[in-house]
Structures are given as structure tokens and as C-alpha cells.
PDB file of C-alpha atoms and ligand atoms in Angstrom:
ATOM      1  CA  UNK A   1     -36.435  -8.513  -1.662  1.00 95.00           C
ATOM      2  CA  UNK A   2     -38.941 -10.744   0.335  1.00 98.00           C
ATOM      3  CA  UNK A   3     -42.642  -9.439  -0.164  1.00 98.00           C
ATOM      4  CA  UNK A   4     -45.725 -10.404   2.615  1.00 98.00           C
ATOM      5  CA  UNK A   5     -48.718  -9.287   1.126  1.00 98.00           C
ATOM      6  CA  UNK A   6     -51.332  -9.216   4.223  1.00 98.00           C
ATOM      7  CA  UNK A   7     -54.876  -8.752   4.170  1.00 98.00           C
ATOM      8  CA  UNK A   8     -54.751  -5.775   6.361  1.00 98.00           C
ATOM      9  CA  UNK A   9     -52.651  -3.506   8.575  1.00 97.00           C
ATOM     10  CA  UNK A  10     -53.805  -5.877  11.704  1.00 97.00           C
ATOM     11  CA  UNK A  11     -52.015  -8.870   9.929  1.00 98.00           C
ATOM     12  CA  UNK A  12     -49.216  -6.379   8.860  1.00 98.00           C
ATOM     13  CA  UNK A  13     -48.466  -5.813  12.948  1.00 98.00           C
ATOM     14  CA  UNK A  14     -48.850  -9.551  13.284  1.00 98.00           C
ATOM     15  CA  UNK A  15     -46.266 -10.409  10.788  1.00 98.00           C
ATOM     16  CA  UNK A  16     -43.817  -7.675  12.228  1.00 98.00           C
ATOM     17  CA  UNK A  17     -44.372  -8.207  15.978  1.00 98.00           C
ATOM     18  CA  UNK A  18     -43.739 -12.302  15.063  1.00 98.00           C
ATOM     19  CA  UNK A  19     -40.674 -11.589  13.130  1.00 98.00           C
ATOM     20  CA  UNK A  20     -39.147 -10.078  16.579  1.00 98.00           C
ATOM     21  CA  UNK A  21     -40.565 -12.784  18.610  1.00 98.00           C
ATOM     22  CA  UNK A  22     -38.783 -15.484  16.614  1.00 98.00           C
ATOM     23  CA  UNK A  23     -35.608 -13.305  16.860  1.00 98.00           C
ATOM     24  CA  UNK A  24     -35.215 -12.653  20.474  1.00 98.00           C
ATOM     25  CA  UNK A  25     -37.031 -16.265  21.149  1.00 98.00           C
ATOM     26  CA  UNK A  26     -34.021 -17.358  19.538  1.00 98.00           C
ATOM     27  CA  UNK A  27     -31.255 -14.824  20.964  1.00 98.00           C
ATOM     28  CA  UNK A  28     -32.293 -12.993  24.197  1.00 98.00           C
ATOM     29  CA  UNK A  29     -29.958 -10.571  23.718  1.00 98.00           C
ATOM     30  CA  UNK A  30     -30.703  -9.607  20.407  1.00 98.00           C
ATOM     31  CA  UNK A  31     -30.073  -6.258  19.427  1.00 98.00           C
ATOM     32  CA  UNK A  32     -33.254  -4.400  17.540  1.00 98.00           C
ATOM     33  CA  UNK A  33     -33.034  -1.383  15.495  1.00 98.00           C
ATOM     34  CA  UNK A  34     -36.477  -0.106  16.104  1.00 98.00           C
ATOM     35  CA  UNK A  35     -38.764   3.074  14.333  1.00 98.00           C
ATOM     36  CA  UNK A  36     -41.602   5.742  15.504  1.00 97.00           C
ATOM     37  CA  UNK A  37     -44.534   6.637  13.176  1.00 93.00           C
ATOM     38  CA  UNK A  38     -48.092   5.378  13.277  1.00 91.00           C
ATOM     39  CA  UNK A  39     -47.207   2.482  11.326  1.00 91.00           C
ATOM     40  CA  UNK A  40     -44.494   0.702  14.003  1.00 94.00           C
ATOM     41  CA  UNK A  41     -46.875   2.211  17.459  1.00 96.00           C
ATOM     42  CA  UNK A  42     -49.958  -0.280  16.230  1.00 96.00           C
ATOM     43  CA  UNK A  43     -47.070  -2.829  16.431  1.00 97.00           C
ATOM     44  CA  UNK A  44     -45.654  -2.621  19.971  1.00 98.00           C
ATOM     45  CA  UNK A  45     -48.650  -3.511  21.693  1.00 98.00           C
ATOM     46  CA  UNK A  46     -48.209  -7.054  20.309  1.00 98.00           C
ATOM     47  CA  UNK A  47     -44.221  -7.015  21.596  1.00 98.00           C
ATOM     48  CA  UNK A  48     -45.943  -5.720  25.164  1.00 98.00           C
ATOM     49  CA  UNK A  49     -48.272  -8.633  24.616  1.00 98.00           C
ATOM     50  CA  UNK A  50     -46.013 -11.646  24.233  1.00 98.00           C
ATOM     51  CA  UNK A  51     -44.324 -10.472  27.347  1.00 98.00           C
ATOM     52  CA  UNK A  52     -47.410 -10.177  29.381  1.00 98.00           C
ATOM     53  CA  UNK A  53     -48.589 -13.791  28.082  1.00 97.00           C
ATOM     54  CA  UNK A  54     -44.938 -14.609  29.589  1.00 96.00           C
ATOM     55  CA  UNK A  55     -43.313 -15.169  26.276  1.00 95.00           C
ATOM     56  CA  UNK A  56     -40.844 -12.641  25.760  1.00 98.00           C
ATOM     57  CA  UNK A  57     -37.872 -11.950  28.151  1.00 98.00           C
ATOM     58  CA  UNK A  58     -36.568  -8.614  27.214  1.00 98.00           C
ATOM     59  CA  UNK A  59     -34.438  -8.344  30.083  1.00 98.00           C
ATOM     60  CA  UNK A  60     -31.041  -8.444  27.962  1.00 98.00           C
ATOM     61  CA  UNK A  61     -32.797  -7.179  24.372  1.00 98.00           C
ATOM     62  CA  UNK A  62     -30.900  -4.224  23.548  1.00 98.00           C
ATOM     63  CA  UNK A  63     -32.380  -1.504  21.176  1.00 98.00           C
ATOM     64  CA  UNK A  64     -31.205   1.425  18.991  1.00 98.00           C
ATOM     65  CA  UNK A  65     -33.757   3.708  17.522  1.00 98.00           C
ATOM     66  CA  UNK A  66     -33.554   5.114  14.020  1.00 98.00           C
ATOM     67  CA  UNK A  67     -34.390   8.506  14.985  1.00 98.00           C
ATOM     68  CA  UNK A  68     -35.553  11.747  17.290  1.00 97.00           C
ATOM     69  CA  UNK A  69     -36.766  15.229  16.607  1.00 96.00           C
ATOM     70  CA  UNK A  70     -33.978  17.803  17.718  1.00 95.00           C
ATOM     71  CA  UNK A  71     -35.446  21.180  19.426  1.00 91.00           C
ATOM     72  CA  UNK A  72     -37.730  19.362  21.904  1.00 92.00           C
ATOM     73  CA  UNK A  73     -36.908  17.589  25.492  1.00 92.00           C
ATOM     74  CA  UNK A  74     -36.891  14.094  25.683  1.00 93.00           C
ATOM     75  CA  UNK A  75     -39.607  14.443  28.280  1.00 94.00           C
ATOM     76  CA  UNK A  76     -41.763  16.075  25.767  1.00 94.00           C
ATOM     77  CA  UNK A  77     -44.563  13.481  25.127  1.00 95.00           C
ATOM     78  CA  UNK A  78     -43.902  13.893  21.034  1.00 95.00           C
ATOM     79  CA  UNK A  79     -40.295  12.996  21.275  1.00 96.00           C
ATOM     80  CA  UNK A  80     -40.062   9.563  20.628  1.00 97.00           C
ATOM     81  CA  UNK A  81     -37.525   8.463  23.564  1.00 98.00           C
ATOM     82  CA  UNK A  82     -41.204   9.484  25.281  1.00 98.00           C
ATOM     83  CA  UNK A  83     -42.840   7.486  22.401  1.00 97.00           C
ATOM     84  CA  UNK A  84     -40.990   4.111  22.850  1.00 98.00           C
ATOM     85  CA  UNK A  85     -41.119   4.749  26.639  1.00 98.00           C
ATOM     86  CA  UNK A  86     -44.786   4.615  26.663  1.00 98.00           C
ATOM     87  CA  UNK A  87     -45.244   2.239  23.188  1.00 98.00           C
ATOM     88  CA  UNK A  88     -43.300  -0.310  24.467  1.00 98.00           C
ATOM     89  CA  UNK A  89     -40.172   0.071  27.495  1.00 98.00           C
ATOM     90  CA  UNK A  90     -42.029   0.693  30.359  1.00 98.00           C
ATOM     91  CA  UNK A  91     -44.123  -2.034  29.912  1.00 98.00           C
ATOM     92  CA  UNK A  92     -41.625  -4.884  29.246  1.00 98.00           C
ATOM     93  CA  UNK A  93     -39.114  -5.768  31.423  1.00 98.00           C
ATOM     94  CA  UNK A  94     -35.889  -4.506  29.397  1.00 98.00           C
ATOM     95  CA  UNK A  95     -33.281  -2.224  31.199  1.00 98.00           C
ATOM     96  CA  UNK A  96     -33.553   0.752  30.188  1.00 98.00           C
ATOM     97  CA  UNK A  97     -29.514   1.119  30.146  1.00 98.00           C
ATOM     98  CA  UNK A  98     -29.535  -1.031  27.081  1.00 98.00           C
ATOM     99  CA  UNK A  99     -32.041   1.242  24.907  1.00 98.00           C
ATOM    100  CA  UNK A 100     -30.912   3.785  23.134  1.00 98.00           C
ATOM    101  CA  UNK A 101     -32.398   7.194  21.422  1.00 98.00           C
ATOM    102  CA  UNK A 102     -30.850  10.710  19.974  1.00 98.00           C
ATOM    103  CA  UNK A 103     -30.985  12.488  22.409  1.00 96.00           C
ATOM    104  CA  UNK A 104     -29.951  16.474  21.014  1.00 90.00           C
ATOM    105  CA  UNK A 105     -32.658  18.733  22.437  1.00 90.00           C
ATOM    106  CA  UNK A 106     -30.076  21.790  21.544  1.00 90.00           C
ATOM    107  CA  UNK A 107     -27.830  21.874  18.721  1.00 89.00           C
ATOM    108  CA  UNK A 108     -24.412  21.977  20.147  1.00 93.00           C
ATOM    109  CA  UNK A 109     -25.464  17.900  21.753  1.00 95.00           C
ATOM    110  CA  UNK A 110     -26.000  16.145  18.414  1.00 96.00           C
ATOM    111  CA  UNK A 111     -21.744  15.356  17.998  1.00 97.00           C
ATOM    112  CA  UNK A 112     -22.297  13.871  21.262  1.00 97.00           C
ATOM    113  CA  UNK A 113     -25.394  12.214  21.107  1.00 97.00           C
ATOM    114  CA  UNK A 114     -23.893  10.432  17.039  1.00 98.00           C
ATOM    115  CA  UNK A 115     -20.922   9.574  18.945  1.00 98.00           C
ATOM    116  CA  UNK A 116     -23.010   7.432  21.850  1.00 98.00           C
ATOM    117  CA  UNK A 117     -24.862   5.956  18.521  1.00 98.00           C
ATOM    118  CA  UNK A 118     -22.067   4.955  17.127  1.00 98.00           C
ATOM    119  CA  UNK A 119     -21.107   2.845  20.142  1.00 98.00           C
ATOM    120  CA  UNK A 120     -24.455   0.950  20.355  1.00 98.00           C
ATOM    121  CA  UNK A 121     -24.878   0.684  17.197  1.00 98.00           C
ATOM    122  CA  UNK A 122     -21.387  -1.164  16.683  1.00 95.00           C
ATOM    123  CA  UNK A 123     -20.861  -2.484  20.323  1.00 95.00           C
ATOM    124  CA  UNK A 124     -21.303  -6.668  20.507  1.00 95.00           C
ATOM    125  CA  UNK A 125     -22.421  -7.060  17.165  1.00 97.00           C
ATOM    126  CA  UNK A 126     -24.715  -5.299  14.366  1.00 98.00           C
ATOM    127  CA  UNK A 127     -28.500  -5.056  14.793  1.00 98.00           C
ATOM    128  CA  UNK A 128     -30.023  -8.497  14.113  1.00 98.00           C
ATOM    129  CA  UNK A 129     -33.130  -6.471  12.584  1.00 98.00           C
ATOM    130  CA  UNK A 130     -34.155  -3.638  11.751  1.00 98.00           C
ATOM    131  CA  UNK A 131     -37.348  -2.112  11.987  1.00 98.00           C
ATOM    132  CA  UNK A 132     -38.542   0.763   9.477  1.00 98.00           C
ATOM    133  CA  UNK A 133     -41.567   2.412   7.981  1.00 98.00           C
ATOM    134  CA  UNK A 134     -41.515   4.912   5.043  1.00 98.00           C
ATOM    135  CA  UNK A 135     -42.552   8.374   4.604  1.00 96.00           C
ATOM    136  CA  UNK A 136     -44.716   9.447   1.411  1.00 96.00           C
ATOM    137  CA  UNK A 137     -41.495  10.525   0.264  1.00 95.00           C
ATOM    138  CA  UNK A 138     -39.408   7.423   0.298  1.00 98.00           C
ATOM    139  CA  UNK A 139     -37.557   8.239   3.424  1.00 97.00           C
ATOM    140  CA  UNK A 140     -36.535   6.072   5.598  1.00 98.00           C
ATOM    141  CA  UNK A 141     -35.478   7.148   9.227  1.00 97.00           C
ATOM    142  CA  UNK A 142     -35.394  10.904   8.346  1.00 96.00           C
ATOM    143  CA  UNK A 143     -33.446  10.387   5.551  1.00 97.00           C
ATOM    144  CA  UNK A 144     -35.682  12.957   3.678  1.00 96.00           C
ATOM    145  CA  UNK A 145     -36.010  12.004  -0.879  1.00 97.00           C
ATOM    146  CA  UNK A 146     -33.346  14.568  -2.069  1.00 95.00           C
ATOM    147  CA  UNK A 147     -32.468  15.402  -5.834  1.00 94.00           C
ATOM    148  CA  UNK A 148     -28.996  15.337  -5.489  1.00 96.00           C
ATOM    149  CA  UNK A 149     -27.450  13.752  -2.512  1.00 97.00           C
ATOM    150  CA  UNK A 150     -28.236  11.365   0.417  1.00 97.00           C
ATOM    151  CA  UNK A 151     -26.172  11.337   3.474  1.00 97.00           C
ATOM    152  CA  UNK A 152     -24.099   7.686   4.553  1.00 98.00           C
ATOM    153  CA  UNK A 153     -23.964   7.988   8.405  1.00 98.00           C
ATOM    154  CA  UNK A 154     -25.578   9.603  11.375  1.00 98.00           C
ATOM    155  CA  UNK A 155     -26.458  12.880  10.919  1.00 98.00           C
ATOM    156  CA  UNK A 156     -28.627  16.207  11.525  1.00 97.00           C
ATOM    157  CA  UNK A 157     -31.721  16.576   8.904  1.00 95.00           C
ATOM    158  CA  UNK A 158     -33.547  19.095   8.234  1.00 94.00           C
ATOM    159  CA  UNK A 159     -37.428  17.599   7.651  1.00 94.00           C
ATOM    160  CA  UNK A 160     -39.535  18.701   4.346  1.00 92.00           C
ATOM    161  CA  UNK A 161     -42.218  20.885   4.534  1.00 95.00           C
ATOM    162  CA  UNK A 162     -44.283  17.006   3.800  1.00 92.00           C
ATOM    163  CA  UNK A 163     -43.042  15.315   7.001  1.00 92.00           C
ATOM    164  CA  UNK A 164     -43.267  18.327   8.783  1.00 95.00           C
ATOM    165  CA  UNK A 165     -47.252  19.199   7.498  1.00 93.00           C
ATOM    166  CA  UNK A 166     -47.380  15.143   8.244  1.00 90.00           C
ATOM    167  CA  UNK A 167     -45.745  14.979  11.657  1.00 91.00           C
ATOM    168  CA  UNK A 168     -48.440  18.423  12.382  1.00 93.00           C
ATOM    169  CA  UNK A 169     -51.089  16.543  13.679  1.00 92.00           C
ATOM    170  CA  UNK A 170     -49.169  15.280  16.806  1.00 91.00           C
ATOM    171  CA  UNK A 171     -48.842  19.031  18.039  1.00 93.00           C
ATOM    172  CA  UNK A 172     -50.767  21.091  19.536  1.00 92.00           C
ATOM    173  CA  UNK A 173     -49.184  24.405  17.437  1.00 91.00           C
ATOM    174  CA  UNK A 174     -47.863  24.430  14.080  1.00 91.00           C
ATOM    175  CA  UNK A 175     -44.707  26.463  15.568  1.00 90.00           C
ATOM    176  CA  UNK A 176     -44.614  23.783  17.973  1.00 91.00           C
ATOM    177  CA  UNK A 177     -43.679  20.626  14.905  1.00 93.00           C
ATOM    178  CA  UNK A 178     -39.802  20.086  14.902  1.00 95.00           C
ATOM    179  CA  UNK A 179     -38.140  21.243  11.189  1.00 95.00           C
ATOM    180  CA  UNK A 180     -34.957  19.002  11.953  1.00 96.00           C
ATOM    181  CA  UNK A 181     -34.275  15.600  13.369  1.00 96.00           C
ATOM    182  CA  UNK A 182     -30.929  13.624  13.764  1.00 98.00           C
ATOM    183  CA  UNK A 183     -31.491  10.280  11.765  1.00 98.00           C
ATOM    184  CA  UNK A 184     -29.575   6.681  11.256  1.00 98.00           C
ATOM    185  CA  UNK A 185     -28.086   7.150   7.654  1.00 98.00           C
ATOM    186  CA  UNK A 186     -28.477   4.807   4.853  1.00 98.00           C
ATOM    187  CA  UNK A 187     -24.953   2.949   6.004  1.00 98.00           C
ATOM    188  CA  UNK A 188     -25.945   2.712   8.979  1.00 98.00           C
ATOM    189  CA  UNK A 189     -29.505   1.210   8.683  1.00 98.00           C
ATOM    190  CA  UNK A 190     -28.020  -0.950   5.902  1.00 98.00           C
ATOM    191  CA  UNK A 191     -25.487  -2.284   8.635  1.00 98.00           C
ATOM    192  CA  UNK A 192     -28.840  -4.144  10.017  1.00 98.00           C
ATOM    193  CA  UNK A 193     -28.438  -8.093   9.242  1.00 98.00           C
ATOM    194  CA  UNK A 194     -31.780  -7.934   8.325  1.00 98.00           C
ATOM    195  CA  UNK A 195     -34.317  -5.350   7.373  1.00 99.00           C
ATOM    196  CA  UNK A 196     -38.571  -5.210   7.953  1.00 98.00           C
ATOM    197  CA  UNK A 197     -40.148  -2.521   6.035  1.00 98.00           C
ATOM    198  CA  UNK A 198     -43.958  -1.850   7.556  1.00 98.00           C
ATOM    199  CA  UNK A 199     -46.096   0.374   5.590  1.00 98.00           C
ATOM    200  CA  UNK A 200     -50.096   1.181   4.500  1.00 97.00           C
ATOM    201  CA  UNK A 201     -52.161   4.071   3.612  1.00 96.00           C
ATOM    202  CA  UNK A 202     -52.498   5.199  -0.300  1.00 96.00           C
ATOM    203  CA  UNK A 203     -49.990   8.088   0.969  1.00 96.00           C
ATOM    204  CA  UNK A 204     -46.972   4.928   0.625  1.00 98.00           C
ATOM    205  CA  UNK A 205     -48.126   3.769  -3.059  1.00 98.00           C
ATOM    206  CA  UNK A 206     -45.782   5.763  -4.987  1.00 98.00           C
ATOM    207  CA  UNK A 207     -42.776   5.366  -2.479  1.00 98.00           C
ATOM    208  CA  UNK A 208     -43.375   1.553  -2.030  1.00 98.00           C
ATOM    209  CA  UNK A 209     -43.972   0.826  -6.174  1.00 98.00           C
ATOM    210  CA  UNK A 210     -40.629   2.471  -6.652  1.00 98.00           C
ATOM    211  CA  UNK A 211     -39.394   0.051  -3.971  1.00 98.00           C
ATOM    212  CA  UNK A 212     -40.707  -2.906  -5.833  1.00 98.00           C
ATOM    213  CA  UNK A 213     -41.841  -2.564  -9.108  1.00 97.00           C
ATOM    214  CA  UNK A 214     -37.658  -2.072 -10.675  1.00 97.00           C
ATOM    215  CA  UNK A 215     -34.265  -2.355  -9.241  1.00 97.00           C
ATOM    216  CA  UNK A 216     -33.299   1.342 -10.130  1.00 98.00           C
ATOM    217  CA  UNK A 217     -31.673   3.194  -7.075  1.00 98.00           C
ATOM    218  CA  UNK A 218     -32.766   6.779  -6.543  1.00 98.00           C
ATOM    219  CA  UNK A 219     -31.818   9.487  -3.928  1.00 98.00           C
ATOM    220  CA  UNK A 220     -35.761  10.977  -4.806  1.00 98.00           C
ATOM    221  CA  UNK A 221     -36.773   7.368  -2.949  1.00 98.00           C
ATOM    222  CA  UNK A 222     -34.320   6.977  -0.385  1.00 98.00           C
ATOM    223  CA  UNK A 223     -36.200   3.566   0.376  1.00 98.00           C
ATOM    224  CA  UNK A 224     -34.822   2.261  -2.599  1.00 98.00           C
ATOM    225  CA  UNK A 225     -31.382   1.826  -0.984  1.00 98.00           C
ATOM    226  CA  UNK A 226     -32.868  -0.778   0.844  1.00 98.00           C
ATOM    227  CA  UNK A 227     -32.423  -2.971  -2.301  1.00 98.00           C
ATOM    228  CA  UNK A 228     -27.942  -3.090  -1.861  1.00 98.00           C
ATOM    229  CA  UNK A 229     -29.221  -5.524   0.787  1.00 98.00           C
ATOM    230  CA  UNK A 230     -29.429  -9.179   1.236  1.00 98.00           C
ATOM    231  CA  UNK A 231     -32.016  -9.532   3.538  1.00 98.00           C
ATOM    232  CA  UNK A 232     -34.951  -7.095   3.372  1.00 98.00           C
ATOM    233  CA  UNK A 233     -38.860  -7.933   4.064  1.00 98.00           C
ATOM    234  CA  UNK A 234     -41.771  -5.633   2.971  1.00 98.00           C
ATOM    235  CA  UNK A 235     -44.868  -5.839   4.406  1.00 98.00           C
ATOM    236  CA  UNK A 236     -47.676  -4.572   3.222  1.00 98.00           C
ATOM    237  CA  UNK A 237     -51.244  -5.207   2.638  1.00 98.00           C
ATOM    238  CA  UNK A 238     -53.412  -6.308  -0.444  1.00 97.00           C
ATOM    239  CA  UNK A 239     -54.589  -2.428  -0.494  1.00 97.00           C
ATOM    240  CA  UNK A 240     -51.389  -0.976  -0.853  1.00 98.00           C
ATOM    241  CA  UNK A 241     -49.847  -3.638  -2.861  1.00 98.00           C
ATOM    242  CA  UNK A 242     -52.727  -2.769  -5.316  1.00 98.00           C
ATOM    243  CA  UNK A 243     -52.213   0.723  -5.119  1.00 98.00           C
ATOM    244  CA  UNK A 244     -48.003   0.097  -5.714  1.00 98.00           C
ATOM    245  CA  UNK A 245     -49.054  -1.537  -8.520  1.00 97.00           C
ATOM    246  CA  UNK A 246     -47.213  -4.999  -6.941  1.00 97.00           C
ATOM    247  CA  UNK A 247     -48.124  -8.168  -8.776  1.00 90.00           C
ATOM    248  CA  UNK A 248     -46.296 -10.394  -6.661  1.00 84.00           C
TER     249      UNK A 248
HETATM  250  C1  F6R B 301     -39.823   7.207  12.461  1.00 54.30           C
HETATM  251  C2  F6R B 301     -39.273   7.124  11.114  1.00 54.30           C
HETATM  252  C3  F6R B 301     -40.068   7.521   9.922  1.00 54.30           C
HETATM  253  C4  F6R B 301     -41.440   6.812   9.872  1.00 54.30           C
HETATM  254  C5  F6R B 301     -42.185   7.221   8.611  1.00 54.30           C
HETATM  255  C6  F6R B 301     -43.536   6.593   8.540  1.00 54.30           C
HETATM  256  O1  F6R B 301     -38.884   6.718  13.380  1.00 54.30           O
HETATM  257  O2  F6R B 301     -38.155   6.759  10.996  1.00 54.30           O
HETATM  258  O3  F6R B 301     -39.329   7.178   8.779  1.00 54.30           O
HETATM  259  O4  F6R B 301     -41.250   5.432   9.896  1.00 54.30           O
HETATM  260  O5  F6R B 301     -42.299   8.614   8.566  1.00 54.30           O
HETATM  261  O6  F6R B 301     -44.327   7.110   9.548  1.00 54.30           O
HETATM  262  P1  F6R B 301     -45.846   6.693   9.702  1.00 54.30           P
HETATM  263  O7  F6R B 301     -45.853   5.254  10.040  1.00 54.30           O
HETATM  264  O8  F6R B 301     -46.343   7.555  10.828  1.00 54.30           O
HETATM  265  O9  F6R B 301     -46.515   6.982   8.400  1.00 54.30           O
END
């Protein structure tokens, strides 16, 4: 596992946001696996950036996201298919035809909505990286830190009472916070050629040490799947990386 140690979150958004520039610099029509959260939304203003500057053509990028609450509209402004609308699609110039979220507001839609994944996901090659950040928990996507079992592919979650007390402060209502999401599974994110892993805030410390600090594999750290692949980077800064206990 590749480890940036940054001086702060700024320089943690710099790292990330360069590590896509180089890629679709490199290959316009690179596919990106991208996340929600606090952590990745300080990020996409520096993707909106290098286009404005002219540096980025996003016109063929094509992008699957790792996640989306089920229960509320996409046109709800919590969902995050509204989230990477206003983070970061409607101010580039990619189609939106070629981006892709859940999209299950009611139960009986999330077959439908996995199978459509399934087809981006796979369609003209794997995602050439993969954006994620990590709950408190370990989790990854919504791919929640269970005793017993994780799940491999795409599938309906339903959130801990932690993400969901931790996702509370986006709604208005505490009957309004979704208790399920559909979510990537570990296969699937693990499908990525290459992995970025953004976190900070002394909430991560115990999830990120048990990312670095052995190479045991858990299902109570779902994160620390991420070490069956080749090609993973965390980022994180000199705070955290104190906190985690990381020695470099
Ligand atoms: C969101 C997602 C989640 C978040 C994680 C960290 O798409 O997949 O795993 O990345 O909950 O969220 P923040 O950055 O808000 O702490």
C-alpha cells in the first residue's frame, strides 16, 4: 500500500484532484469510480478548476459512483446524484449520459438500478481509479464494519445507527436521514485498477491504523479489504497519520 502523508486536508485534495488530472490528461476517456462525503466534496472544486483553467476535457470521462441513499428522489438536494451534480457535473463539460448513480428511490428499483451498474461498471474496460473515503467504521462505499459477513457485489445496505447519527447533520429532520443505501461491494470496488483512499478527522484514526499499521483482514474494518489489491494510495495528513499511529 502506497502512503502520502500531507501536511493538511488542503494538500490531501491537492494530491487527489492531481492523481485524476494525470489520469484523464493521459486517457480522456478514462473511466472514474468516484465517492460522496465531506472528505471527496472539498476535492471537486479542484477537478471544476482544472477545467475552468482549460486543462481538463471531460467531455468523454465516464464516471460510476460508489453509492446513493435509497428512500429519497434523486432530485432531493441530499441524494448524491444531486451531490455530484452540483460538486462537480454541471460545471464541467462531461455528458451527463456517461455518469452514472443508484438510482432506487423505492425498493422494488434497486434490481434494476444493480443491473444498469453492472453495465457501466464492466462496459469498455474497468475503472482506471477509484475514488473512496472511509467511515469511522471502516466502511468503504456503504459497506457498513460487520462481525460476521461482508457482502461481494452490488447490493442494498442497511446504514448503522453511526453513519446514520453521522450522515444527520445534512437533514433537516432526524426522520428525514436515509437507514439504507445501495452500495458498490468489496468485488466490485476492488475491480478498480487502482484505488485513492482520502481521509482526516480523529473520527478515521482507528479505521485508518487498522488499514496500515498490520496486514490482518477484518469484516469489523471493511477498509482493510483494500489491502488484496495491487495498487492502493492512502492519503492522509500528518494529524491523522499521528493519530493512526502511522510511522511511515
Ligand atoms: C460516500 C461513501 C462513504 C464516505 C465516508 C466518508 O460515497 O462512500 O463511504 O466516503 O462515509 O465520508 P466523509 O468524508 O463525509 O467523512
Amino acid at each position: 500500500m502506497n502512503v502520502i502523508v500531507t501536511k493538511d486536508f488542503c494538500e490531501t485534495c491537492d494530491v487527489v484532484a492531481k492523481m485524476f488530472f494525470e489520469l484523464i490528461s493521459a486517457k480522456p476517456d478514462a473511466k472514474l469510480g468516484l465517492a460522496t462525503g465531506t472528505t471527496a466534496e472539498e476535492m471537486y472544486p479542484l477537478m471544476v478548476d482544472y477545467f475552468k483553467k482549460g486543462k481538463l476535457d471531460y467531455s468523454k470521462v465516464r464516471t460510476v459512483n460508489l453509492d446513493e441513499y435509497v428512500g429519497i428522489p434523486k432530485t432531493h438536494e441530499q441524494s448524491y446524484r444531486a451531490s455530484m451534480d452540483r460538486w462537480l457535473f454541471d460545471s464541467v463539460n462531461i455528458d451527463k449520459e456517461n455518469t452514472f448513480v443508484f438510482d432506487a428511490q423505492n425498493e422494488n428499483e434497486v434490481p434494476k438500478t444493480i443491473e444498469e451498474f453492472y453495465k457501466r461498471l464492466y462496459e469498455g474496460g474497468n475503472i482506471d481509479l477509484q475514488l473512496l473515503g472511509i467511515g469511522a467504521n471502516g466502511h468503504v462505499g456503504f459497506n457498513e464494519a460487520n462481525a460476521d459477513f461482508l457482502t461481494a457485489g452490488a447490493h442494498k445496505e442497511a446504514l448503522t445507527p453511526g453513519t446514520i447519527n453521522a450522515n444527520a447533520r445534512f437533514f433537516d429532520r432526524p426522520e428525514d436521514v436515509p437507514t439504507s443505501a445501495i452500495t458498490m461491494g468489496l468485488r466490485d470496488i476492488l475491480s478498480a485498477k487502482k484505488i485513492v483512499l482520502a481521509a482526516f478527522g480523529k473520527s478515521k484514526a482507528e479505521a485508518i491504523s487498522g488499514l496500515l499499521s498490520d496486514d490482518n483482514i477484518t469484516t469489523k474494518n471493511p477498509a482493510t479489504f483494500l489491502k488484496l489489491h495491487h495498487n492502493v494510495t492512502v492519503v492522509i495528513d500528518r494529524g491523522l497519520a499521528g493519530l493512526a499511529g502511522y510511522k511511515g
